[in-house]
Amino acid sequence: MIKDFSFGTASDDLFGVILQLEDLAECEEFFRDLCTLSELRAMTERWQIVRKLKAGLAYRQIAMEVGASTATVTRVAHWLQHGAGGYAKLHMRCYGGDEAQKNG
């Protein structure tokens, strides 16, 4: 089991392969083979939390709607604000601005 993680040749190889996925169906097939159902659920849950945070929903409301703990919502919010910028960058690329602006 890997206890520590650092990006390098192995992770670059995996990310390069992911960049070669051509469509949603291929992506679903690859990630289903790569990840456990629990890992897929966790990643899906985190992304839904990001979307709801960007839409301006309260932490407790997000937790209830997604079925996550408030601790998970808080952790995702922390990484959204203070992480490497991946969540915000992809949200902007996929959805434009804050979803709260679209819904408000």
Tab-separated table of C-alpha atoms in Angstrom, residues 54-56 98-104:
chain	number	residue	atom	x	y	z
A	54	LYS	CA	-19.803	26.908	-6.711
A	55	ALA	CA	-23.587	27.286	-6.900
A	56	GLY	CA	-23.494	28.883	-3.454
A	98	ASP	CA	-20.030	30.318	-10.686
A	99	GLU	CA	-23.202	28.297	-11.049
A	100	ALA	CA	-24.820	30.626	-8.493
A	101	GLN	CA	-24.610	33.407	-11.070
A	102	LYS	CA	-26.436	31.228	-13.611
A	103	ASN	CA	-29.119	30.165	-11.140
A	104	GLY	CA	-29.505	33.526	-9.396
